[in-house]
Amino acid sequence: MLKIRHLILSALLLTGCASEPPHHAVKQRNTPLTQAPPSSVNGTWAMFTEDAASHYGVDEKLISAIISVESGGNPGVVSRSNAVGLMQIKASTAGREVYRTLGRRGQPSNAELRDPAKNID
């Protein structure tokens, strides 16, 4: 229960830690944002989101919303900052912390983070 809450909190806190310095000019996006609505994400990954929500005592809609915003439901996506998978977990930060919590050394591999079951859990 603590693991998913810690992971979600870490992901939310790390969202504000951009690797690029702040820009003074506003960039205009020419392409529309494509983001799967949480309902479609939940349908695709429902087995995993339901299990995680039940196991950790969090609302399944929160997990689905994070997946929708972070990856659009694409388990293979990797960000410029090397965040991986559905919930955009960075192996060197949140991934390492989860390993530490589980009593393991090191950090998860990108292959582990691309696995929807492990990324959501």
JSON list of N, CA and C in Angstrom, two decimals, residues 48-108:
[
{"chain": "A", "resi": 48, "resn": "PHE", "atom": "N", "xyz": [-4.65, -4.39, -14.32]},
{"chain": "A", "resi": 48, "resn": "PHE", "atom": "CA", "xyz": [-3.54, -3.92, -13.50]},
{"chain": "A", "resi": 48, "resn": "PHE", "atom": "C", "xyz": [-3.93, -2.75, -12.60]},
{"chain": "A", "resi": 49, "resn": "THR", "atom": "N", "xyz": [-4.75, -1.82, -13.15]},
{"chain": "A", "resi": 49, "resn": "THR", "atom": "CA", "xyz": [-5.14, -0.66, -12.33]},
{"chain": "A", "resi": 49, "resn": "THR", "atom": "C", "xyz": [-6.06, -1.08, -11.20]},
{"chain": "A", "resi": 50, "resn": "GLU", "atom": "N", "xyz": [-6.95, -2.03, -11.46]},
{"chain": "A", "resi": 50, "resn": "GLU", "atom": "CA", "xyz": [-7.84, -2.52, -10.41]},
{"chain": "A", "resi": 50, "resn": "GLU", "atom": "C", "xyz": [-7.05, -3.20, -9.30]},
{"chain": "A", "resi": 51, "resn": "ASP", "atom": "N", "xyz": [-6.10, -4.04, -9.68]},
{"chain": "A", "resi": 51, "resn": "ASP", "atom": "CA", "xyz": [-5.28, -4.74, -8.69]},
{"chain": "A", "resi": 51, "resn": "ASP", "atom": "C", "xyz": [-4.48, -3.75, -7.84]},
{"chain": "A", "resi": 52, "resn": "ALA", "atom": "N", "xyz": [-3.84, -2.78, -8.50]},
{"chain": "A", "resi": 52, "resn": "ALA", "atom": "CA", "xyz": [-3.02, -1.81, -7.77]},
{"chain": "A", "resi": 52, "resn": "ALA", "atom": "C", "xyz": [-3.89, -0.94, -6.86]},
{"chain": "A", "resi": 53, "resn": "ALA", "atom": "N", "xyz": [-5.03, -0.50, -7.36]},
{"chain": "A", "resi": 53, "resn": "ALA", "atom": "CA", "xyz": [-5.93, 0.34, -6.56]},
{"chain": "A", "resi": 53, "resn": "ALA", "atom": "C", "xyz": [-6.40, -0.42, -5.32]},
{"chain": "A", "resi": 54, "resn": "SER", "atom": "N", "xyz": [-6.77, -1.66, -5.50]},
{"chain": "A", "resi": 54, "resn": "SER", "atom": "CA", "xyz": [-7.24, -2.48, -4.39]},
{"chain": "A", "resi": 54, "resn": "SER", "atom": "C", "xyz": [-6.11, -2.76, -3.40]},
{"chain": "A", "resi": 55, "resn": "HIS", "atom": "N", "xyz": [-4.97, -3.13, -3.93]},
{"chain": "A", "resi": 55, "resn": "HIS", "atom": "CA", "xyz": [-3.83, -3.50, -3.08]},
{"chain": "A", "resi": 55, "resn": "HIS", "atom": "C", "xyz": [-3.31, -2.32, -2.26]},
{"chain": "A", "resi": 56, "resn": "TYR", "atom": "N", "xyz": [-3.26, -1.13, -2.86]},
{"chain": "A", "resi": 56, "resn": "TYR", "atom": "CA", "xyz": [-2.66, 0.03, -2.19]},
{"chain": "A", "resi": 56, "resn": "TYR", "atom": "C", "xyz": [-3.68, 1.01, -1.62]},
{"chain": "A", "resi": 57, "resn": "GLY", "atom": "N", "xyz": [-4.96, 0.72, -1.82]},
{"chain": "A", "resi": 57, "resn": "GLY", "atom": "CA", "xyz": [-5.99, 1.57, -1.23]},
{"chain": "A", "resi": 57, "resn": "GLY", "atom": "C", "xyz": [-6.08, 2.96, -1.84]},
{"chain": "A", "resi": 58, "resn": "VAL", "atom": "N", "xyz": [-5.87, 3.04, -3.15]},
{"chain": "A", "resi": 58, "resn": "VAL", "atom": "CA", "xyz": [-6.03, 4.32, -3.85]},
{"chain": "A", "resi": 58, "resn": "VAL", "atom": "C", "xyz": [-7.14, 4.19, -4.88]},
{"chain": "A", "resi": 59, "resn": "ASP", "atom": "N", "xyz": [-7.67, 5.30, -5.31]},
{"chain": "A", "resi": 59, "resn": "ASP", "atom": "CA", "xyz": [-8.74, 5.30, -6.30]},
{"chain": "A", "resi": 59, "resn": "ASP", "atom": "C", "xyz": [-8.20, 4.88, -7.66]},
{"chain": "A", "resi": 60, "resn": "GLU", "atom": "N", "xyz": [-8.85, 3.92, -8.27]},
{"chain": "A", "resi": 60, "resn": "GLU", "atom": "CA", "xyz": [-8.44, 3.44, -9.59]},
{"chain": "A", "resi": 60, "resn": "GLU", "atom": "C", "xyz": [-8.43, 4.56, -10.62]},
{"chain": "A", "resi": 61, "resn": "LYS", "atom": "N", "xyz": [-9.33, 5.52, -10.46]},
{"chain": "A", "resi": 61, "resn": "LYS", "atom": "CA", "xyz": [-9.39, 6.65, -11.40]},
{"chain": "A", "resi": 61, "resn": "LYS", "atom": "C", "xyz": [-8.11, 7.48, -11.34]},
{"chain": "A", "resi": 62, "resn": "LEU", "atom": "N", "xyz": [-7.51, 7.58, -10.18]},
{"chain": "A", "resi": 62, "resn": "LEU", "atom": "CA", "xyz": [-6.25, 8.32, -10.05]},
{"chain": "A", "resi": 62, "resn": "LEU", "atom": "C", "xyz": [-5.15, 7.63, -10.84]},
{"chain": "A", "resi": 63, "resn": "ILE", "atom": "N", "xyz": [-5.05, 6.33, -10.71]},
{"chain": "A", "resi": 63, "resn": "ILE", "atom": "CA", "xyz": [-4.04, 5.58, -11.45]},
{"chain": "A", "resi": 63, "resn": "ILE", "atom": "C", "xyz": [-4.27, 5.73, -12.95]},
{"chain": "A", "resi": 64, "resn": "SER", "atom": "N", "xyz": [-5.52, 5.59, -13.38]},
{"chain": "A", "resi": 64, "resn": "SER", "atom": "CA", "xyz": [-5.85, 5.73, -14.80]},
{"chain": "A", "resi": 64, "resn": "SER", "atom": "C", "xyz": [-5.55, 7.14, -15.31]},
{"chain": "A", "resi": 65, "resn": "ALA", "atom": "N", "xyz": [-5.82, 8.15, -14.49]},
{"chain": "A", "resi": 65, "resn": "ALA", "atom": "CA", "xyz": [-5.55, 9.53, -14.89]},
{"chain": "A", "resi": 65, "resn": "ALA", "atom": "C", "xyz": [-4.05, 9.77, -15.05]},
{"chain": "A", "resi": 66, "resn": "ILE", "atom": "N", "xyz": [-3.27, 9.22, -14.14]},
{"chain": "A", "resi": 66, "resn": "ILE", "atom": "CA", "xyz": [-1.81, 9.37, -14.25]},
{"chain": "A", "resi": 66, "resn": "ILE", "atom": "C", "xyz": [-1.31, 8.71, -15.53]},
{"chain": "A", "resi": 67, "resn": "ILE", "atom": "N", "xyz": [-1.81, 7.51, -15.82]},
{"chain": "A", "resi": 67, "resn": "ILE", "atom": "CA", "xyz": [-1.41, 6.82, -17.05]},
{"chain": "A", "resi": 67, "resn": "ILE", "atom": "C", "xyz": [-1.81, 7.64, -18.27]},
{"chain": "A", "resi": 68, "resn": "SER", "atom": "N", "xyz": [-3.01, 8.17, -18.26]},
{"chain": "A", "resi": 68, "resn": "SER", "atom": "CA", "xyz": [-3.50, 8.95, -19.39]},
{"chain": "A", "resi": 68, "resn": "SER", "atom": "C", "xyz": [-2.63, 10.18, -19.64]},
{"chain": "A", "resi": 69, "resn": "VAL", "atom": "N", "xyz": [-2.32, 10.90, -18.58]},
{"chain": "A", "resi": 69, "resn": "VAL", "atom": "CA", "xyz": [-1.53, 12.13, -18.71]},
{"chain": "A", "resi": 69, "resn": "VAL", "atom": "C", "xyz": [-0.07, 11.83, -19.04]},
{"chain": "A", "resi": 70, "resn": "GLU", "atom": "N", "xyz": [0.50, 10.87, -18.36]},
{"chain": "A", "resi": 70, "resn": "GLU", "atom": "CA", "xyz": [1.93, 10.61, -18.51]},
{"chain": "A", "resi": 70, "resn": "GLU", "atom": "C", "xyz": [2.32, 9.93, -19.82]},
{"chain": "A", "resi": 71, "resn": "SER", "atom": "N", "xyz": [1.51, 8.97, -20.27]},
{"chain": "A", "resi": 71, "resn": "SER", "atom": "CA", "xyz": [1.93, 8.18, -21.44]},
{"chain": "A", "resi": 71, "resn": "SER", "atom": "C", "xyz": [0.86, 8.03, -22.50]},
{"chain": "A", "resi": 72, "resn": "GLY", "atom": "N", "xyz": [-0.36, 8.50, -22.23]},
{"chain": "A", "resi": 72, "resn": "GLY", "atom": "CA", "xyz": [-1.44, 8.28, -23.18]},
{"chain": "A", "resi": 72, "resn": "GLY", "atom": "C", "xyz": [-1.78, 6.81, -23.33]},
{"chain": "A", "resi": 73, "resn": "GLY", "atom": "N", "xyz": [-1.37, 6.00, -22.37]},
{"chain": "A", "resi": 73, "resn": "GLY", "atom": "CA", "xyz": [-1.66, 4.57, -22.42]},
{"chain": "A", "resi": 73, "resn": "GLY", "atom": "C", "xyz": [-0.66, 3.75, -23.22]},
{"chain": "A", "resi": 74, "resn": "ASN", "atom": "N", "xyz": [0.48, 4.35, -23.58]},
{"chain": "A", "resi": 74, "resn": "ASN", "atom": "CA", "xyz": [1.50, 3.66, -24.37]},
{"chain": "A", "resi": 74, "resn": "ASN", "atom": "C", "xyz": [2.58, 3.12, -23.44]},
{"chain": "A", "resi": 75, "resn": "PRO", "atom": "N", "xyz": [2.67, 1.79, -23.25]},
{"chain": "A", "resi": 75, "resn": "PRO", "atom": "CA", "xyz": [3.64, 1.23, -22.31]},
{"chain": "A", "resi": 75, "resn": "PRO", "atom": "C", "xyz": [5.09, 1.34, -22.78]},
{"chain": "A", "resi": 76, "resn": "GLY", "atom": "N", "xyz": [5.30, 1.60, -24.06]},
{"chain": "A", "resi": 76, "resn": "GLY", "atom": "CA", "xyz": [6.66, 1.66, -24.60]},
{"chain": "A", "resi": 76, "resn": "GLY", "atom": "C", "xyz": [7.24, 3.05, -24.68]},
{"chain": "A", "resi": 77, "resn": "VAL", "atom": "N", "xyz": [6.50, 4.06, -24.25]},
{"chain": "A", "resi": 77, "resn": "VAL", "atom": "CA", "xyz": [6.97, 5.44, -24.41]},
{"chain": "A", "resi": 77, "resn": "VAL", "atom": "C", "xyz": [8.10, 5.73, -23.42]},
{"chain": "A", "resi": 78, "resn": "VAL", "atom": "N", "xyz": [9.10, 6.49, -23.92]},
{"chain": "A", "resi": 78, "resn": "VAL", "atom": "CA", "xyz": [10.23, 6.94, -23.11]},
{"chain": "A", "resi": 78, "resn": "VAL", "atom": "C", "xyz": [10.37, 8.44, -23.32]},
{"chain": "A", "resi": 79, "resn": "SER", "atom": "N", "xyz": [10.41, 9.19, -22.23]},
{"chain": "A", "resi": 79, "resn": "SER", "atom": "CA", "xyz": [10.50, 10.65, -22.33]},
{"chain": "A", "resi": 79, "resn": "SER", "atom": "C", "xyz": [11.94, 11.10, -22.57]},
{"chain": "A", "resi": 80, "resn": "ARG", "atom": "N", "xyz": [12.11, 12.39, -22.84]},
{"chain": "A", "resi": 80, "resn": "ARG", "atom": "CA", "xyz": [13.45, 12.95, -23.03]},
{"chain": "A", "resi": 80, "resn": "ARG", "atom": "C", "xyz": [14.28, 12.81, -21.75]},
{"chain": "A", "resi": 81, "resn": "SER", "atom": "N", "xyz": [13.61, 12.76, -20.62]},
{"chain": "A", "resi": 81, "resn": "SER", "atom": "CA", "xyz": [14.35, 12.63, -19.35]},
{"chain": "A", "resi": 81, "resn": "SER", "atom": "C", "xyz": [14.49, 11.17, -18.93]},
{"chain": "A", "resi": 82, "resn": "ASN", "atom": "N", "xyz": [14.18, 10.25, -19.84]},
{"chain": "A", "resi": 82, "resn": "ASN", "atom": "CA", "xyz": [14.31, 8.80, -19.64]},
{"chain": "A", "resi": 82, "resn": "ASN", "atom": "C", "xyz": [13.29, 8.23, -18.65]},
{"chain": "A", "resi": 83, "resn": "ALA", "atom": "N", "xyz": [12.13, 8.85, -18.55]},
{"chain": "A", "resi": 83, "resn": "ALA", "atom": "CA", "xyz": [11.02, 8.25, -17.79]},
{"chain": "A", "resi": 83, "resn": "ALA", "atom": "C", "xyz": [10.37, 7.23, -18.72]},
{"chain": "A", "resi": 84, "resn": "VAL", "atom": "N", "xyz": [10.02, 6.07, -18.18]},
{"chain": "A", "resi": 84, "resn": "VAL", "atom": "CA", "xyz": [9.63, 4.94, -19.01]},
{"chain": "A", "resi": 84, "resn": "VAL", "atom": "C", "xyz": [8.24, 4.42, -18.65]},
{"chain": "A", "resi": 85, "resn": "GLY", "atom": "N", "xyz": [7.52, 4.02, -19.69]},
{"chain": "A", "resi": 85, "resn": "GLY", "atom": "CA", "xyz": [6.29, 3.25, -19.51]},
{"chain": "A", "resi": 85, "resn": "GLY", "atom": "C", "xyz": [5.05, 4.05, -19.20]},
{"chain": "A", "resi": 86, "resn": "LEU", "atom": "N", "xyz": [4.01, 3.32, -18.83]},
{"chain": "A", "resi": 86, "resn": "LEU", "atom": "CA", "xyz": [2.68, 3.88, -18.64]},
{"chain": "A", "resi": 86, "resn": "LEU", "atom": "C", "xyz": [2.64, 5.04, -17.65]},
{"chain": "A", "resi": 87, "resn": "MET", "atom": "N", "xyz": [3.31, 4.89, -16.53]},
{"chain": "A", "resi": 87, "resn": "MET", "atom": "CA", "xyz": [3.27, 5.93, -15.50]},
{"chain": "A", "resi": 87, "resn": "MET", "atom": "C", "xyz": [4.52, 6.79, -15.51]},
{"chain": "A", "resi": 88, "resn": "GLN", "atom": "N", "xyz": [5.35, 6.63, -16.56]},
{"chain": "A", "resi": 88, "resn": "GLN", "atom": "CA", "xyz": [6.56, 7.43, -16.75]},
{"chain": "A", "resi": 88, "resn": "GLN", "atom": "C", "xyz": [7.45, 7.43, -15.51]},
{"chain": "A", "resi": 89, "resn": "ILE", "atom": "N", "xyz": [7.92, 6.25, -15.17]},
{"chain": "A", "resi": 89, "resn": "ILE", "atom": "CA", "xyz": [8.78, 6.05, -14.01]},
{"chain": "A", "resi": 89, "resn": "ILE", "atom": "C", "xyz": [10.24, 6.18, -14.43]},
{"chain": "A", "resi": 90, "resn": "LYS", "atom": "N", "xyz": [11.01, 6.93, -13.67]},
{"chain": "A", "resi": 90, "resn": "LYS", "atom": "CA", "xyz": [12.45, 7.03, -13.92]},
{"chain": "A", "resi": 90, "resn": "LYS", "atom": "C", "xyz": [13.14, 5.99, -13.04]},
{"chain": "A", "resi": 91, "resn": "ALA", "atom": "N", "xyz": [13.90, 5.12, -13.69]},
{"chain": "A", "resi": 91, "resn": "ALA", "atom": "CA", "xyz": [14.58, 4.05, -12.96]},
{"chain": "A", "resi": 91, "resn": "ALA", "atom": "C", "xyz": [15.51, 4.60, -11.89]},
{"chain": "A", "resi": 92, "resn": "SER", "atom": "N", "xyz": [16.16, 5.72, -12.18]},
{"chain": "A", "resi": 92, "resn": "SER", "atom": "CA", "xyz": [17.17, 6.26, -11.27]},
{"chain": "A", "resi": 92, "resn": "SER", "atom": "C", "xyz": [16.57, 7.00, -10.07]},
{"chain": "A", "resi": 93, "resn": "THR", "atom": "N", "xyz": [15.28, 7.27, -10.09]},
{"chain": "A", "resi": 93, "resn": "THR", "atom": "CA", "xyz": [14.68, 8.00, -8.97]},
{"chain": "A", "resi": 93, "resn": "THR", "atom": "C", "xyz": [13.59, 7.14, -8.32]},
{"chain": "A", "resi": 94, "resn": "ALA", "atom": "N", "xyz": [12.38, 7.23, -8.83]},
{"chain": "A", "resi": 94, "resn": "ALA", "atom": "CA", "xyz": [11.26, 6.48, -8.23]},
{"chain": "A", "resi": 94, "resn": "ALA", "atom": "C", "xyz": [11.52, 4.97, -8.30]},
{"chain": "A", "resi": 95, "resn": "GLY", "atom": "N", "xyz": [12.07, 4.50, -9.41]},
{"chain": "A", "resi": 95, "resn": "GLY", "atom": "CA", "xyz": [12.35, 3.07, -9.54]},
{"chain": "A", "resi": 95, "resn": "GLY", "atom": "C", "xyz": [13.35, 2.59, -8.50]},
{"chain": "A", "resi": 96, "resn": "ARG", "atom": "N", "xyz": [14.40, 3.35, -8.30]},
{"chain": "A", "resi": 96, "resn": "ARG", "atom": "CA", "xyz": [15.40, 3.00, -7.30]},
{"chain": "A", "resi": 96, "resn": "ARG", "atom": "C", "xyz": [14.79, 3.01, -5.90]},
{"chain": "A", "resi": 97, "resn": "GLU", "atom": "N", "xyz": [13.92, 3.98, -5.64]},
{"chain": "A", "resi": 97, "resn": "GLU", "atom": "CA", "xyz": [13.28, 4.09, -4.32]},
{"chain": "A", "resi": 97, "resn": "GLU", "atom": "C", "xyz": [12.37, 2.88, -4.06]},
{"chain": "A", "resi": 98, "resn": "VAL", "atom": "N", "xyz": [11.65, 2.45, -5.08]},
{"chain": "A", "resi": 98, "resn": "VAL", "atom": "CA", "xyz": [10.80, 1.26, -4.93]},
{"chain": "A", "resi": 98, "resn": "VAL", "atom": "C", "xyz": [11.68, 0.03, -4.66]},
{"chain": "A", "resi": 99, "resn": "TYR", "atom": "N", "xyz": [12.76, -0.10, -5.40]},
{"chain": "A", "resi": 99, "resn": "TYR", "atom": "CA", "xyz": [13.68, -1.21, -5.15]},
{"chain": "A", "resi": 99, "resn": "TYR", "atom": "C", "xyz": [14.17, -1.18, -3.70]},
{"chain": "A", "resi": 100, "resn": "ARG", "atom": "N", "xyz": [14.56, -0.01, -3.21]},
{"chain": "A", "resi": 100, "resn": "ARG", "atom": "CA", "xyz": [15.05, 0.13, -1.84]},
{"chain": "A", "resi": 100, "resn": "ARG", "atom": "C", "xyz": [13.97, -0.30, -0.84]},
{"chain": "A", "resi": 101, "resn": "THR", "atom": "N", "xyz": [12.74, 0.14, -1.10]},
{"chain": "A", "resi": 101, "resn": "THR", "atom": "CA", "xyz": [11.62, -0.21, -0.23]},
{"chain": "A", "resi": 101, "resn": "THR", "atom": "C", "xyz": [11.40, -1.73, -0.19]},
{"chain": "A", "resi": 102, "resn": "LEU", "atom": "N", "xyz": [11.65, -2.38, -1.31]},
{"chain": "A", "resi": 102, "resn": "LEU", "atom": "CA", "xyz": [11.48, -3.83, -1.40]},
{"chain": "A", "resi": 102, "resn": "LEU", "atom": "C", "xyz": [12.71, -4.60, -0.90]},
{"chain": "A", "resi": 103, "resn": "GLY", "atom": "N", "xyz": [13.73, -3.87, -0.46]},
{"chain": "A", "resi": 103, "resn": "GLY", "atom": "CA", "xyz": [14.94, -4.52, 0.04]},
{"chain": "A", "resi": 103, "resn": "GLY", "atom": "C", "xyz": [15.87, -4.97, -1.07]},
{"chain": "A", "resi": 104, "resn": "ARG", "atom": "N", "xyz": [15.71, -4.42, -2.25]},
{"chain": "A", "resi": 104, "resn": "ARG", "atom": "CA", "xyz": [16.56, -4.79, -3.38]},
{"chain": "A", "resi": 104, "resn": "ARG", "atom": "C", "xyz": [17.57, -3.69, -3.64]},
{"chain": "A", "resi": 105, "resn": "ARG", "atom": "N", "xyz": [18.69, -4.06, -4.22]},
{"chain": "A", "resi": 105, "resn": "ARG", "atom": "CA", "xyz": [19.72, -3.08, -4.58]},
{"chain": "A", "resi": 105, "resn": "ARG", "atom": "C", "xyz": [19.56, -2.69, -6.04]},
{"chain": "A", "resi": 106, "resn": "GLY", "atom": "N", "xyz": [20.08, -1.52, -6.37]},
{"chain": "A", "resi": 106, "resn": "GLY", "atom": "CA", "xyz": [20.07, -1.09, -7.76]},
{"chain": "A", "resi": 106, "resn": "GLY", "atom": "C", "xyz": [18.77, -0.42, -8.15]},
{"chain": "A", "resi": 107, "resn": "GLN", "atom": "N", "xyz": [18.43, -0.60, -9.41]},
{"chain": "A", "resi": 107, "resn": "GLN", "atom": "CA", "xyz": [17.23, 0.02, -9.95]},
{"chain": "A", "resi": 107, "resn": "GLN", "atom": "C", "xyz": [16.65, -0.87, -11.04]},
{"chain": "A", "resi": 108, "resn": "PRO", "atom": "N", "xyz": [15.37, -0.69, -11.36]},
{"chain": "A", "resi": 108, "resn": "PRO", "atom": "CA", "xyz": [14.76, -1.53, -12.40]},
{"chain": "A", "resi": 108, "resn": "PRO", "atom": "C", "xyz": [15.32, -1.21, -13.77]}
]
